[in-house]
Amino acid sequence: MIKNGHYTTIDQRADAGWTKPSGSVRSPEKRKRVVRLWCDGCYDMVHYGHSNQLRQAKAMGDFLIVGVHTDAEISKHKGPPVFTQEERYKMVRAIKWVDEMVEGAPYVTTLETLDKYNCDFCVHGDDITLTVDGKDTYEEVKREGRYRECKRTQGVSTTDLVGRMLLMTKAHHSNMDNPDYQQHTDNFGKGPKGHSPWTGVSQFLQTSQKIIQFASGKEPQPGDTIIYVAGAFDLFHIGHVDFLEMVYKQAERPYVIVGLHFDQEVNRYKGKNYPIMNIHERTLSVLACRYVSEVVIGAPYAVGKDLLDHFKVDLVCHGKTEVIPDKDTSDPYAEPKKRGIFRTIDSGNNLTTDDIVKRIIENRLQFEARNQKKEAKEMAVIEAMKRKEQQEQDEGAAQVAH
């Protein structure tokens, strides 16, 4: 019934309890029709939570279309985005579960949009998205039965990541029980009436199952060029995507392996409170990229003989950023250089994780205000939902009494 996490025909979805909206009669020629899905959002500061939503959505059908809102639309409804629309478009295109990306998608999802792109239904996480006047942006498609939900990824949110950047401590490397960290996230992601379950902060717990879901599971094949790159890949961003795309283009049949350094190693050469994302979070972020085939979790800093021989590496690449010497002051790329397989790649994009952190710090007050406003709207909806539920319970009890 399910192959590689996907239903292969619309008949098999029906057998599994999935019903196609707008009741159509099944006929032989329609049985193998491709089921098209729609997701939309801001996709600002794209993280593994966004990727996991798109992975789950893709598993509900065959062809995933993702609509991304413009800067103007986001500013109107939420406040200014961290990344420009062009940067956000490119980030979404790089996620391996996305088949097509639509620029400038409307903020409110309508049946007109689903029909325009020939989509059966739209998929969204189990949080709530509100317009500037507090209305559910998916109200219309929910009413018409063309809405499906997937689980929100616990332990990551843009709010949380921004909080880590502003706090400048290393609490997130090991645990988030640090009282300073907790106090800051309380200030940053808390509205006047308490925490919203959608905007609040919680700790991410890595599992082997999550890694399996994100991994390609593909071994290198004869004829593939095995390319190795290494680094922190912290706050996986558009600079990383442009670099990995250029690495991918270095061969006709590339098999790109990314070596990720442990948190302590990254902190040694980056300092401050880096990495912003811990090793578990960085692993999923990199695995979600369509140019990456495999990830080495906790790769050695020096790209030595053992690593090159173990993975049968044909080419080692590094960007234009400075190469920091190893602890013993040696060049970490000495061995691949000696073998003549080292190549410096110019991606044409010099954006760094430092630049992103600077963007956030410069706009700190705006982002704090944005998140508090967002959470206040969410809390108002939660209160309204609770009141409605209580009212229904009271009416039910009254009917039973009569």
Tab-separated table of C-alpha atoms in Angstrom:
chain	number	residue	atom	x	y	z
A	1	MET	CA	0.000	0.000	0.000
A	2	ILE	CA	2.740	2.437	0.928
A	3	LYS	CA	6.028	2.534	-0.911
A	4	ASN	CA	8.871	4.618	0.529
A	5	GLY	CA	6.353	6.485	2.685
A	6	HIS	CA	4.160	7.378	-0.307
A	7	TYR	CA	0.815	6.014	-1.392
A	8	THR	CA	1.306	4.995	-4.996
A	9	THR	CA	-2.229	5.406	-6.359
A	10	ILE	CA	-5.329	7.287	-5.321
A	11	ASP	CA	-7.128	3.915	-4.865
A	12	GLN	CA	-4.595	2.903	-2.235
A	13	ARG	CA	-5.146	6.181	-0.373
A	14	ALA	CA	-8.861	5.473	-0.285
A	15	ASP	CA	-8.135	1.998	1.087
A	16	ALA	CA	-6.112	3.626	3.861
A	17	GLY	CA	-8.954	5.918	4.848
A	18	TRP	CA	-7.982	8.899	2.673
A	19	THR	CA	-10.872	10.426	0.755
A	20	LYS	CA	-10.467	12.663	-2.229
A	21	PRO	CA	-12.240	15.979	-1.732
A	22	SER	CA	-15.032	17.103	-4.086
A	23	GLY	CA	-16.366	13.527	-4.451
A	24	SER	CA	-15.378	12.170	-7.811
A	25	VAL	CA	-16.332	8.769	-9.213
A	26	ARG	CA	-13.394	6.398	-9.465
A	27	SER	CA	-12.744	5.078	-12.956
A	28	PRO	CA	-9.902	2.951	-14.375
A	29	GLU	CA	-8.276	5.899	-16.147
A	30	LYS	CA	-8.224	7.924	-12.894
A	31	ARG	CA	-6.777	5.230	-10.664
A	32	LYS	CA	-3.169	6.170	-11.250
A	33	ARG	CA	-3.771	9.922	-11.309
A	34	VAL	CA	-1.043	11.899	-9.563
A	35	VAL	CA	-2.235	13.429	-6.299
A	36	ARG	CA	-1.044	17.021	-6.084
A	37	LEU	CA	-0.529	18.777	-2.749
A	38	TRP	CA	-0.251	22.432	-1.792
A	39	CYS	CA	1.713	23.920	1.107
A	40	ASP	CA	2.294	27.610	1.694
A	41	GLY	CA	3.993	29.862	4.191
A	42	CYS	CA	6.600	32.523	4.892
A	43	TYR	CA	9.502	30.019	5.127
A	44	ASP	CA	11.579	32.693	6.820
A	45	MET	CA	14.736	31.393	8.480
A	46	VAL	CA	14.020	27.945	7.037
A	47	HIS	CA	14.878	25.231	9.567
A	48	TYR	CA	14.394	21.477	9.886
A	49	GLY	CA	10.899	22.065	11.303
A	50	HIS	CA	9.828	23.536	7.956
A	51	SER	CA	11.566	20.688	6.114
A	52	ASN	CA	9.835	18.093	8.281
A	53	GLN	CA	6.441	19.648	7.519
A	54	LEU	CA	7.172	19.409	3.781
A	55	ARG	CA	8.436	15.831	4.157
A	56	GLN	CA	5.197	14.819	5.887
A	57	ALA	CA	3.117	16.652	3.279
A	58	LYS	CA	4.907	14.931	0.386
A	59	ALA	CA	4.187	11.535	1.977
A	60	MET	CA	0.443	12.277	1.639
A	61	GLY	CA	0.624	12.407	-2.148
A	62	ASP	CA	2.852	12.446	-5.201
A	63	PHE	CA	3.612	16.021	-6.288
A	64	LEU	CA	4.256	18.813	-3.778
A	65	ILE	CA	3.833	22.478	-4.719
A	66	VAL	CA	4.991	25.066	-2.168
A	67	GLY	CA	3.792	28.660	-2.281
A	68	VAL	CA	5.978	31.301	-0.629
A	69	HIS	CA	4.659	34.720	0.437
A	70	THR	CA	6.243	38.033	-0.585
A	71	ASP	CA	8.036	40.365	1.826
A	72	ALA	CA	5.129	42.843	1.551
A	73	GLU	CA	2.505	40.217	2.502
A	74	ILE	CA	4.527	38.988	5.492
A	75	SER	CA	5.201	42.534	6.719
A	76	LYS	CA	1.477	43.305	6.544
A	77	HIS	CA	0.322	40.249	8.496
A	78	LYS	CA	3.250	39.372	10.789
A	79	GLY	CA	6.022	41.933	10.630
A	80	PRO	CA	9.282	42.145	8.648
A	81	PRO	CA	10.918	38.854	7.562
A	82	VAL	CA	14.586	38.138	8.301
A	83	PHE	CA	15.300	36.974	4.754
A	84	THR	CA	14.276	38.600	1.480
A	85	GLN	CA	11.737	36.873	-0.738
A	86	GLU	CA	14.441	35.937	-3.278
A	87	GLU	CA	16.470	34.255	-0.520
A	88	ARG	CA	13.382	32.461	0.795
A	89	TYR	CA	12.385	31.263	-2.697
A	90	LYS	CA	15.823	29.726	-3.208
A	91	MET	CA	15.831	28.059	0.236
A	92	VAL	CA	12.493	26.342	-0.412
A	93	ARG	CA	13.586	25.170	-3.879
A	94	ALA	CA	16.588	23.484	-2.235
A	95	ILE	CA	14.439	21.261	0.041
A	96	LYS	CA	14.428	17.795	-1.490
A	97	TRP	CA	10.718	17.053	-1.011
A	98	VAL	CA	9.606	20.136	-2.987
A	99	ASP	CA	8.623	19.450	-6.616
A	100	GLU	CA	7.562	22.979	-7.579
A	101	MET	CA	7.783	26.398	-5.919
A	102	VAL	CA	5.320	29.261	-6.499
A	103	GLU	CA	6.588	32.801	-5.912
A	104	GLY	CA	4.307	35.380	-4.298
A	105	ALA	CA	1.614	32.998	-3.067
A	106	PRO	CA	-1.364	34.767	-1.409
A	107	TYR	CA	-1.298	34.882	2.400
A	108	VAL	CA	-4.818	33.476	2.670
A	109	THR	CA	-5.182	30.016	1.100
A	110	THR	CA	-8.266	29.814	-1.122
A	111	LEU	CA	-9.982	27.189	-3.278
A	112	GLU	CA	-9.087	29.398	-6.236
A	113	THR	CA	-5.369	28.897	-5.506
A	114	LEU	CA	-5.743	25.116	-5.106
A	115	ASP	CA	-7.698	24.898	-8.382
A	116	LYS	CA	-5.251	27.164	-10.230
A	117	TYR	CA	-2.411	24.737	-9.478
A	118	ASN	CA	-4.639	21.656	-9.844
A	119	CYS	CA	-4.071	20.610	-6.215
A	120	ASP	CA	-6.324	18.100	-4.450
A	121	PHE	CA	-5.799	19.610	-1.013
A	122	CYS	CA	-3.444	21.702	1.065
A	123	VAL	CA	-1.367	20.541	4.024
A	124	HIS	CA	-0.396	22.591	7.058
A	125	GLY	CA	1.089	21.955	10.495
A	126	ASP	CA	-1.119	21.577	13.557
A	127	ASP	CA	-0.548	25.178	14.636
A	128	ILE	CA	-2.673	28.123	13.522
A	129	THR	CA	-1.890	30.885	11.012
A	130	LEU	CA	-3.765	34.152	11.392
A	131	THR	CA	-4.276	37.192	9.179
A	132	VAL	CA	-3.626	40.722	10.417
A	133	ASP	CA	-7.249	40.860	11.672
A	134	GLY	CA	-6.999	37.510	13.504
A	135	LYS	CA	-8.750	35.214	10.999
A	136	ASP	CA	-7.627	31.639	10.248
A	137	THR	CA	-5.914	31.745	6.831
A	138	TYR	CA	-7.110	28.188	6.056
A	139	GLU	CA	-10.775	28.743	6.960
A	140	GLU	CA	-12.108	28.381	3.394
A	141	VAL	CA	-10.227	25.202	2.453
A	142	LYS	CA	-11.050	23.626	5.831
A	143	ARG	CA	-14.752	24.324	5.273
A	144	GLU	CA	-14.644	22.647	1.853
A	145	GLY	CA	-12.796	19.531	3.099
A	146	ARG	CA	-9.630	20.271	1.157
A	147	TYR	CA	-7.319	20.616	4.146
A	148	ARG	CA	-5.005	18.064	5.768
A	149	GLU	CA	-2.830	18.435	8.835
A	150	CYS	CA	0.630	17.194	9.750
A	151	LYS	CA	2.473	17.217	13.071
A	152	ARG	CA	4.482	20.270	14.061
A	153	THR	CA	8.131	19.459	14.868
A	154	GLN	CA	8.658	19.835	18.604
A	155	GLY	CA	11.697	21.711	19.845
A	156	VAL	CA	12.277	24.192	17.036
A	157	SER	CA	10.766	27.493	16.046
A	158	THR	CA	12.022	30.719	14.548
A	159	THR	CA	11.278	32.305	17.939
A	160	ASP	CA	13.585	29.861	19.689
A	161	LEU	CA	16.446	30.298	17.193
A	162	VAL	CA	16.234	34.082	17.378
A	163	GLY	CA	16.256	33.825	21.182
A	164	ARG	CA	19.457	31.794	21.101
A	165	MET	CA	21.151	34.368	18.873
A	166	LEU	CA	20.196	37.256	21.109
A	167	LEU	CA	21.110	35.535	24.358
A	168	MET	CA	24.693	34.714	23.310
A	169	THR	CA	25.185	31.799	25.753
A	170	LYS	CA	26.043	28.169	25.015
A	171	ALA	CA	23.104	26.656	26.929
A	172	HIS	CA	21.562	25.252	23.753
A	173	HIS	CA	24.639	23.062	23.069
A	174	SER	CA	23.790	20.709	25.923
A	175	ASN	CA	20.417	21.512	27.455
A	176	MET	CA	17.901	24.281	27.673
A	177	ASP	CA	17.343	24.157	31.432
A	178	ASN	CA	19.739	27.043	31.945
A	179	PRO	CA	17.744	29.689	33.922
A	180	ASP	CA	19.185	32.593	31.891
A	181	TYR	CA	18.146	30.927	28.646
A	182	GLN	CA	14.675	30.147	29.999
A	183	GLN	CA	14.200	33.710	31.234
A	184	HIS	CA	15.178	35.111	27.841
A	185	THR	CA	12.908	32.811	25.855
A	186	ASP	CA	10.096	33.691	28.262
A	187	ASN	CA	10.632	37.367	27.478
A	188	PHE	CA	11.037	36.777	23.772
A	189	GLY	CA	8.213	34.355	23.027
A	190	LYS	CA	5.580	35.254	25.569
A	191	GLY	CA	2.516	37.365	25.022
A	192	PRO	CA	0.552	39.228	27.692
A	193	LYS	CA	-1.648	36.201	28.479
A	194	GLY	CA	0.914	33.414	28.723
A	195	HIS	CA	2.494	30.983	26.273
A	196	SER	CA	0.961	29.907	23.001
A	197	PRO	CA	1.693	26.217	22.264
A	198	TRP	CA	2.588	27.223	18.683
A	199	THR	CA	5.035	30.091	19.290
A	200	GLY	CA	6.572	28.909	22.591
A	201	VAL	CA	9.920	27.189	23.005
A	202	SER	CA	10.526	23.506	23.715
A	203	GLN	CA	13.567	21.237	23.537
A	204	PHE	CA	14.321	19.175	20.433
A	205	LEU	CA	15.044	15.489	21.049
A	206	GLN	CA	16.820	13.642	18.260
A	207	THR	CA	15.777	10.082	17.400
A	208	SER	CA	17.191	7.514	14.987
A	209	GLN	CA	13.773	7.383	13.311
A	210	LYS	CA	13.919	11.109	12.485
A	211	ILE	CA	17.365	10.710	10.907
A	212	ILE	CA	16.110	7.754	8.842
A	213	GLN	CA	13.121	9.801	7.648
A	214	PHE	CA	15.410	12.604	6.472
A	215	ALA	CA	18.219	10.456	5.025
A	216	SER	CA	18.256	9.484	1.352
A	217	GLY	CA	19.301	5.907	2.149
A	218	LYS	CA	21.209	5.785	-1.158
A	219	GLU	CA	24.672	4.271	-1.381
A	220	PRO	CA	27.170	5.661	-3.905
A	221	GLN	CA	26.975	3.814	-7.218
A	222	PRO	CA	29.781	2.864	-9.629
A	223	GLY	CA	30.515	5.914	-11.740
A	224	ASP	CA	29.527	8.405	-9.031
A	225	THR	CA	32.011	11.113	-8.074
A	226	ILE	CA	32.258	11.163	-4.283
A	227	ILE	CA	32.690	14.745	-3.091
A	228	TYR	CA	33.432	15.595	0.529
A	229	VAL	CA	32.860	18.944	2.244
A	230	ALA	CA	33.081	19.759	5.948
A	231	GLY	CA	32.047	22.499	8.319
A	232	ALA	CA	29.519	23.706	10.884
A	233	PHE	CA	26.653	24.460	8.459
A	234	ASP	CA	25.080	26.354	11.325
A	235	LEU	CA	21.637	27.970	10.880
A	236	PHE	CA	21.586	26.305	7.458
A	237	HIS	CA	21.044	29.250	5.107
A	238	ILE	CA	21.146	30.476	1.528
A	239	GLY	CA	24.958	30.867	1.590
A	240	HIS	CA	25.242	27.139	2.362
A	241	VAL	CA	22.706	26.263	-0.345
A	242	ASP	CA	24.587	28.243	-3.020
A	243	PHE	CA	27.863	26.580	-1.971
A	244	LEU	CA	26.412	23.039	-2.010
A	245	GLU	CA	24.742	23.654	-5.360
A	246	MET	CA	28.129	24.662	-6.832
A	247	VAL	CA	29.752	21.593	-5.226
A	248	TYR	CA	27.023	19.410	-6.740
A	249	LYS	CA	27.807	20.861	-10.181
A	250	GLN	CA	31.474	19.801	-9.961
A	251	ALA	CA	30.639	16.372	-11.387
A	252	GLU	CA	28.207	14.724	-13.791
A	253	ARG	CA	27.099	12.178	-11.168
A	254	PRO	CA	27.906	13.734	-7.793
A	255	TYR	CA	27.519	11.980	-4.441
A	256	VAL	CA	27.985	14.766	-1.903
A	257	ILE	CA	29.001	13.859	1.664
A	258	VAL	CA	28.869	16.619	4.278
A	259	GLY	CA	31.041	16.241	7.383
A	260	LEU	CA	29.511	18.055	10.354
A	261	HIS	CA	31.763	19.029	13.258
A	262	PHE	CA	30.632	18.461	16.846
A	263	ASP	CA	29.452	21.524	18.804
A	264	GLN	CA	32.637	21.782	20.899
A	265	GLU	CA	34.784	21.744	17.744
A	266	VAL	CA	32.674	24.450	16.094
A	267	ASN	CA	32.898	26.565	19.242
A	268	ARG	CA	36.697	26.178	19.222
A	269	TYR	CA	37.075	27.806	15.827
A	270	LYS	CA	33.974	30.050	15.769
A	271	GLY	CA	33.887	31.216	19.419
A	272	LYS	CA	31.038	33.245	21.011
A	273	ASN	CA	27.933	31.053	21.440
A	274	TYR	CA	28.356	29.183	18.158
A	275	PRO	CA	26.959	26.914	16.910
A	276	ILE	CA	23.447	28.363	17.279
A	277	MET	CA	22.050	24.958	16.282
A	278	ASN	CA	23.386	21.847	17.992
A	279	ILE	CA	24.761	18.841	16.094
A	280	HIS	CA	21.399	17.025	16.019
A	281	GLU	CA	19.606	20.025	14.542
A	282	ARG	CA	22.350	20.710	11.999
A	283	THR	CA	22.237	17.068	10.858
A	284	LEU	CA	18.561	17.297	9.857
A	285	SER	CA	18.975	20.735	8.273
A	286	VAL	CA	21.729	19.473	5.961
A	287	LEU	CA	20.011	16.148	5.170
A	288	ALA	CA	16.940	18.055	3.936
A	289	CYS	CA	19.000	19.708	1.169
A	290	ARG	CA	18.517	18.176	-2.273
A	291	TYR	CA	22.246	18.467	-3.114
A	292	VAL	CA	23.357	16.296	-0.175
A	293	SER	CA	23.558	12.491	-0.287
A	294	GLU	CA	25.047	11.679	3.118
A	295	VAL	CA	26.127	13.328	6.384
A	296	VAL	CA	28.985	12.359	8.715
A	297	ILE	CA	27.871	13.272	12.240
A	298	GLY	CA	30.841	14.492	14.260
A	299	ALA	CA	33.403	14.464	11.443
A	300	PRO	CA	37.075	14.927	12.396
A	301	TYR	CA	38.330	18.475	11.835
A	302	ALA	CA	41.339	17.303	9.835
A	303	VAL	CA	40.315	15.665	6.550
A	304	GLY	CA	42.845	12.872	6.876
A	305	LYS	CA	43.863	9.659	5.119
A	306	ASP	CA	41.454	7.405	7.049
A	307	LEU	CA	38.399	9.486	6.157
A	308	LEU	CA	39.358	9.852	2.489
A	309	ASP	CA	40.057	6.123	2.118
A	310	HIS	CA	36.962	5.023	4.079
A	311	PHE	CA	34.562	6.990	1.855
A	312	LYS	CA	36.692	6.582	-1.313
A	313	VAL	CA	36.602	10.362	-1.775
A	314	ASP	CA	37.379	11.676	-5.280
A	315	LEU	CA	37.188	15.389	-4.527
A	316	VAL	CA	37.301	17.622	-1.416
A	317	CYS	CA	35.809	21.105	-1.643
A	318	HIS	CA	35.903	24.192	0.566
A	319	GLY	CA	34.389	27.654	0.071
A	320	LYS	CA	36.120	31.025	0.005
A	321	THR	CA	35.882	31.410	3.785
A	322	GLU	CA	39.082	31.277	5.833
A	323	VAL	CA	40.378	27.819	6.773
A	324	ILE	CA	41.111	27.835	10.511
A	325	PRO	CA	44.181	25.696	11.437
A	326	ASP	CA	43.728	22.555	13.511
A	327	LYS	CA	44.547	22.514	17.247
A	328	ASP	CA	48.184	21.664	16.431
A	329	THR	CA	48.283	24.588	13.902
A	330	SER	CA	48.356	22.173	10.927
A	331	ASP	CA	46.276	22.630	7.757
A	332	PRO	CA	43.129	20.424	8.041
A	333	TYR	CA	43.174	19.994	4.254
A	334	ALA	CA	46.856	18.991	3.962
A	335	GLU	CA	46.089	15.380	2.894
A	336	PRO	CA	43.598	16.137	0.082
A	337	LYS	CA	45.943	18.885	-1.157
A	338	LYS	CA	48.826	16.383	-1.202
A	339	ARG	CA	46.646	13.995	-3.245
A	340	GLY	CA	45.674	16.790	-5.665
A	341	ILE	CA	41.943	16.395	-4.969
A	342	PHE	CA	41.320	19.692	-3.123
A	343	ARG	CA	39.273	22.411	-4.825
A	344	THR	CA	38.239	25.893	-3.646
A	345	ILE	CA	34.679	26.740	-4.665
A	346	ASP	CA	33.391	30.265	-5.242
A	347	SER	CA	29.612	30.141	-4.871
A	348	GLY	CA	29.229	33.867	-5.562
A	349	ASN	CA	27.463	34.257	-2.202
A	350	ASN	CA	29.451	35.516	0.774
A	351	LEU	CA	26.586	35.381	3.308
A	352	THR	CA	27.692	33.828	6.602
A	353	THR	CA	25.961	32.740	9.808
A	354	ASP	CA	27.547	35.835	11.428
A	355	ASP	CA	25.705	38.050	8.929
A	356	ILE	CA	22.363	36.467	9.839
A	357	VAL	CA	22.961	36.954	13.555
A	358	LYS	CA	23.802	40.618	12.844
A	359	ARG	CA	20.518	41.032	10.946
A	360	ILE	CA	18.624	39.681	13.952
A	361	ILE	CA	20.466	41.766	16.559
A	362	GLU	CA	20.044	44.981	14.528
A	363	ASN	CA	16.295	44.352	14.345
A	364	ARG	CA	15.931	42.875	17.817
A	365	LEU	CA	13.110	45.118	19.042
A	366	GLN	CA	11.122	44.597	15.850
A	367	PHE	CA	11.386	40.808	16.140
A	368	GLU	CA	10.498	40.790	19.833
A	369	ALA	CA	7.435	42.953	19.125
A	370	ARG	CA	6.505	40.748	16.158
A	371	ASN	CA	6.605	37.545	18.194
A	372	GLN	CA	4.687	38.997	21.123
A	373	LYS	CA	2.001	40.323	18.763
A	374	LYS	CA	1.788	36.923	17.018
A	375	GLU	CA	1.482	35.076	20.312
A	376	ALA	CA	-1.168	37.498	21.631
A	377	LYS	CA	-3.308	36.768	18.548
A	378	GLU	CA	-2.836	33.021	19.022
A	379	MET	CA	-3.780	33.212	22.701
A	380	ALA	CA	-6.969	35.119	21.794
A	381	VAL	CA	-7.922	32.300	19.396
A	382	ILE	CA	-7.180	29.644	22.041
A	383	GLU	CA	-9.390	31.458	24.555
A	384	ALA	CA	-12.195	31.707	21.978
A	385	MET	CA	-11.861	27.977	21.178
A	386	LYS	CA	-12.023	27.122	24.896
A	387	ARG	CA	-15.144	29.283	25.355
A	388	LYS	CA	-16.832	27.644	22.357
A	389	GLU	CA	-15.965	24.161	23.639
A	390	GLN	CA	-17.329	25.002	27.114
A	391	GLN	CA	-20.501	26.417	25.589
A	392	GLU	CA	-21.043	23.226	23.557
A	393	GLN	CA	-20.472	21.093	26.681
A	394	ASP	CA	-22.960	23.207	28.667
A	395	GLU	CA	-25.578	22.929	25.919
A	396	GLY	CA	-25.021	19.153	25.725
A	397	ALA	CA	-25.429	18.813	29.491
A	398	ALA	CA	-28.629	20.909	29.383
A	399	GLN	CA	-30.117	18.643	26.685
A	400	VAL	CA	-29.291	15.527	28.708
A	401	ALA	CA	-30.950	17.091	31.782
A	402	HIS	CA	-34.170	17.629	29.797
